[in-house]
mmCIF file of C-alpha atoms in Angstrom:
data_model
loop_
_atom_site.group_PDB
_atom_site.id
_atom_site.type_symbol
_atom_site.label_atom_id
_atom_site.label_comp_id
_atom_site.label_asym_id
_atom_site.label_seq_id
_atom_site.Cartn_x
_atom_site.Cartn_y
_atom_site.Cartn_z
ATOM 1 C CA MET A 21 14.553 20.977 -33.928
ATOM 2 C CA ASP A 22 18.296 20.484 -33.536
ATOM 3 C CA SER A 23 20.059 17.728 -35.443
ATOM 4 C CA PHE A 24 20.667 15.504 -32.428
ATOM 5 C CA THR A 25 16.999 15.618 -31.429
ATOM 6 C CA ALA A 26 15.960 14.727 -34.986
ATOM 7 C CA ARG A 27 18.502 11.894 -35.040
ATOM 8 C CA LEU A 28 17.327 10.526 -31.697
ATOM 9 C CA ASP A 29 13.665 10.744 -32.712
ATOM 10 C CA GLY A 30 14.419 8.992 -35.998
ATOM 11 C CA ALA A 31 16.467 6.328 -34.234
ATOM 12 C CA TRP A 32 13.577 5.509 -31.886
ATOM 13 C CA GLU A 33 11.097 5.478 -34.791
ATOM 14 C CA TRP A 34 13.151 3.067 -36.899
ATOM 15 C CA TRP A 35 14.044 0.858 -33.938
ATOM 16 C CA SER A 36 10.385 0.774 -32.834
ATOM 17 C CA ALA A 37 9.170 -0.102 -36.326
ATOM 18 C CA ALA A 38 11.433 -3.152 -36.443
ATOM 19 C CA VAL A 39 10.663 -4.278 -32.896
ATOM 20 C CA ASP A 40 6.918 -3.809 -33.460
ATOM 21 C CA GLU A 41 7.095 -5.974 -36.603
ATOM 22 C CA ALA A 42 8.947 -8.652 -34.637
ATOM 23 C CA GLN A 43 6.535 -8.563 -31.718
ATOM 24 C CA GLU A 44 3.536 -8.742 -34.057
ATOM 25 C CA GLY A 45 5.100 -11.734 -35.807
ATOM 26 C CA SER A 46 5.495 -9.978 -39.169
ATOM 27 C CA TRP A 47 9.277 -10.239 -38.899
ATOM 28 C CA VAL A 48 10.681 -13.469 -37.530
ATOM 29 C CA ARG A 49 14.443 -13.320 -37.352
ATOM 30 C CA ASP A 50 16.341 -16.039 -39.114
ATOM 31 C CA PRO A 51 19.365 -17.723 -37.498
ATOM 32 C CA VAL A 52 21.794 -15.209 -39.042
ATOM 33 C CA GLU A 53 19.788 -12.263 -37.704
ATOM 34 C CA ARG A 54 19.621 -13.805 -34.242
ATOM 35 C CA GLN A 55 23.387 -14.384 -34.234
ATOM 36 C CA VAL A 56 24.080 -10.850 -35.478
ATOM 37 C CA VAL A 57 22.022 -9.378 -32.622
ATOM 38 C CA ALA A 58 23.889 -11.589 -30.136
ATOM 39 C CA ASP A 59 27.223 -10.494 -31.613
ATOM 40 C CA ILE A 60 26.235 -6.818 -31.471
ATOM 41 C CA MET A 61 25.342 -7.173 -27.812
ATOM 42 C CA ALA A 62 28.649 -8.921 -27.048
ATOM 43 C CA ALA A 63 30.696 -6.315 -28.933
ATOM 44 C CA THR A 64 28.987 -3.290 -27.395
ATOM 45 C CA ASN A 65 29.044 -4.258 -23.737
ATOM 46 C CA ALA A 66 29.116 -0.858 -22.059
ATOM 47 C CA LEU A 67 31.075 -2.144 -19.046
ATOM 48 C CA HIS A 68 29.183 0.228 -16.799
ATOM 49 C CA GLY A 69 29.019 -2.123 -13.850
ATOM 50 C CA GLY A 70 25.248 -1.823 -13.593
ATOM 51 C CA ARG A 71 25.325 1.949 -13.131
ATOM 52 C CA PRO A 72 22.429 3.725 -14.814
ATOM 53 C CA ALA A 73 23.032 6.297 -17.540
ATOM 54 C CA PRO A 74 24.110 9.045 -17.659
ATOM 55 C CA PHE A 75 27.642 8.048 -16.754
ATOM 56 C CA THR A 76 28.717 11.427 -15.415
ATOM 57 C CA GLU A 77 31.559 9.902 -13.354
ATOM 58 C CA ASP A 78 33.340 8.802 -16.536
ATOM 59 C CA SER A 79 35.521 11.013 -18.730
ATOM 60 C CA TRP A 80 34.130 12.519 -21.930
ATOM 61 C CA HIS A 81 36.455 10.248 -23.919
ATOM 62 C CA VAL A 82 35.019 7.126 -22.303
ATOM 63 C CA ARG A 83 31.420 8.298 -22.558
ATOM 64 C CA ILE A 84 31.629 9.355 -26.181
ATOM 65 C CA GLY A 85 33.772 6.321 -27.038
ATOM 66 C CA ARG A 86 31.079 3.977 -25.707
ATOM 67 C CA ILE A 87 28.550 5.582 -28.029
ATOM 68 C CA ALA A 88 30.883 5.773 -31.036
ATOM 69 C CA ASN A 89 31.833 2.082 -30.728
ATOM 70 C CA TRP A 90 28.295 1.163 -31.749
ATOM 71 C CA ALA A 91 28.794 2.706 -35.202
ATOM 72 C CA GLY A 92 31.668 0.431 -36.187
ATOM 73 C CA VAL A 93 29.967 -2.646 -34.785
ATOM 74 C CA LEU A 94 26.776 -1.868 -36.699
ATOM 75 C CA ARG A 95 28.621 -1.238 -39.971
ATOM 76 C CA LEU A 96 30.284 -4.638 -39.607
ATOM 77 C CA ALA A 97 26.964 -6.281 -38.737
ATOM 78 C CA ALA A 98 25.259 -4.721 -41.758
ATOM 79 C CA ARG A 99 28.050 -5.861 -44.070
ATOM 80 C CA ALA A 100 28.008 -9.361 -42.609
ATOM 81 C CA GLY A 101 24.295 -9.755 -43.249
ATOM 82 C CA GLY A 102 24.093 -7.809 -46.492
ATOM 83 C CA TRP A 103 21.814 -5.136 -44.999
ATOM 84 C CA GLU A 104 22.081 -1.514 -46.077
ATOM 85 C CA LEU A 105 22.178 1.147 -43.385
ATOM 86 C CA GLN A 106 19.859 4.066 -44.145
ATOM 87 C CA PRO A 107 19.768 7.612 -42.794
ATOM 88 C CA VAL A 108 16.848 7.944 -40.396
ATOM 89 C CA VAL A 109 16.439 11.702 -40.001
ATOM 90 C CA GLY A 110 13.348 12.912 -41.802
ATOM 91 C CA ARG A 111 12.651 9.497 -43.309
ATOM 92 C CA ARG A 112 10.134 6.798 -42.510
ATOM 93 C CA PRO A 113 11.295 3.206 -42.096
ATOM 94 C CA SER A 114 10.364 0.711 -44.780
ATOM 95 C CA THR A 115 7.451 -1.597 -44.197
ATOM 96 C CA PRO A 116 7.611 -4.283 -43.296
ATOM 97 C CA ALA A 117 10.507 -3.274 -41.106
ATOM 98 C CA GLY A 118 13.203 -5.764 -40.263
ATOM 99 C CA MET A 119 16.901 -6.065 -39.612
ATOM 100 C CA ALA A 120 18.004 -3.201 -41.902
ATOM 101 C CA GLU A 121 15.633 -0.799 -40.160
ATOM 102 C CA LEU A 122 16.672 -2.007 -36.705
ATOM 103 C CA LEU A 123 20.362 -1.585 -37.471
ATOM 104 C CA SER A 124 19.804 1.795 -39.146
ATOM 105 C CA GLY A 125 17.955 3.128 -36.125
ATOM 106 C CA ILE A 126 20.678 2.121 -33.706
ATOM 107 C CA TYR A 127 23.426 3.206 -36.102
ATOM 108 C CA ALA A 128 22.105 6.763 -36.118
ATOM 109 C CA ILE A 129 23.154 7.157 -32.483
ATOM 110 C CA GLY A 130 26.521 5.424 -32.925
ATOM 111 C CA GLU A 131 27.240 7.652 -35.896
ATOM 112 C CA GLN A 132 26.444 10.676 -33.724
ATOM 113 C CA GLY A 133 28.999 9.363 -31.229
ATOM 114 C CA GLU A 134 31.626 9.263 -33.974
ATOM 115 C CA THR A 135 30.851 12.891 -34.850
ATOM 116 C CA TRP A 136 31.154 13.879 -31.197
ATOM 117 C CA MET A 137 34.464 12.031 -30.888
ATOM 118 C CA LYS A 138 35.905 13.871 -33.900
ATOM 119 C CA GLN A 139 34.778 17.181 -32.389
ATOM 120 C CA LEU A 140 36.293 16.254 -29.046
ATOM 121 C CA LEU A 141 39.640 15.241 -30.529
ATOM 122 C CA ARG A 142 39.938 18.094 -33.050
ATOM 123 C CA GLU A 143 38.338 20.984 -31.225
ATOM 124 C CA SER A 144 38.037 19.848 -27.598
ATOM 125 C CA ARG A 145 34.301 20.407 -28.068
ATOM 126 C CA VAL A 146 31.869 18.202 -26.184
ATOM 127 C CA PRO A 147 28.135 17.680 -26.624
ATOM 128 C CA SER A 148 25.710 18.984 -24.056
ATOM 129 C CA GLU A 149 25.272 16.858 -20.954
ATOM 130 C CA SER A 150 21.641 16.390 -21.949
ATOM 131 C CA GLU A 151 22.489 15.079 -25.422
ATOM 132 C CA ILE A 152 25.127 12.638 -24.300
ATOM 133 C CA GLY A 153 22.868 11.450 -21.467
ATOM 134 C CA GLN A 154 20.054 10.803 -23.947
ATOM 135 C CA ALA A 155 22.390 8.883 -26.252
ATOM 136 C CA GLU A 156 23.680 6.835 -23.326
ATOM 137 C CA GLY A 157 20.105 6.142 -22.240
ATOM 138 C CA PHE A 158 19.184 4.999 -25.755
ATOM 139 C CA LEU A 159 22.028 2.489 -25.781
ATOM 140 C CA THR A 160 22.314 1.324 -22.160
ATOM 141 C CA GLY A 161 20.026 0.482 -19.283
ATOM 142 C CA PRO A 162 16.523 -0.903 -18.937
ATOM 143 C CA GLY A 163 14.437 -0.725 -22.100
ATOM 144 C CA SER A 164 17.431 0.270 -24.216
ATOM 145 C CA MET A 165 19.549 -1.355 -26.899
ATOM 146 C CA GLU A 166 21.369 -3.136 -24.088
ATOM 147 C CA ASP A 167 18.128 -5.098 -23.561
ATOM 148 C CA LEU A 168 17.625 -5.656 -27.295
ATOM 149 C CA GLU A 169 17.325 -9.439 -27.137
ATOM 150 C CA LEU A 170 14.445 -9.162 -24.659
ATOM 151 C CA PHE A 171 12.289 -7.432 -27.291
ATOM 152 C CA PHE A 172 12.255 -10.507 -29.524
ATOM 153 C CA TYR A 173 10.094 -13.541 -28.875
ATOM 154 C CA ASP A 174 11.667 -15.752 -31.543
ATOM 155 C CA SER A 175 14.821 -16.725 -29.646
#
């Protein structure tokens, strides 16, 4: 399994663990957690104009930049709330899962975007269309991180 596939699988697993805990009522977000999620959503607005991913009309810089922006936002969010981001590849999320697991899952994809951006700027190397499309689909569109607030019933 290539590293991006492992990262994407881990991201979904960690994100799902946290959302499942929230939907089952095991994790009820406190006011700080609710505000952090709202701030993440405001800071990562993909500005795609309602177009579905993949955003093949946009330049590689814009596409990869959208993904990479999530990493910085999530590092700030984790610091603000005192949560520690964990690597997700080959690891199981803690139980009960909560905000740290949610942020770690999403961060895995943003971090991948940062790696891609470095490769693009240093080597003019771009990820495969399939990989970037999957990352875009994870972060934007129906059922994605863009809809994150809809997965919580405690708002």
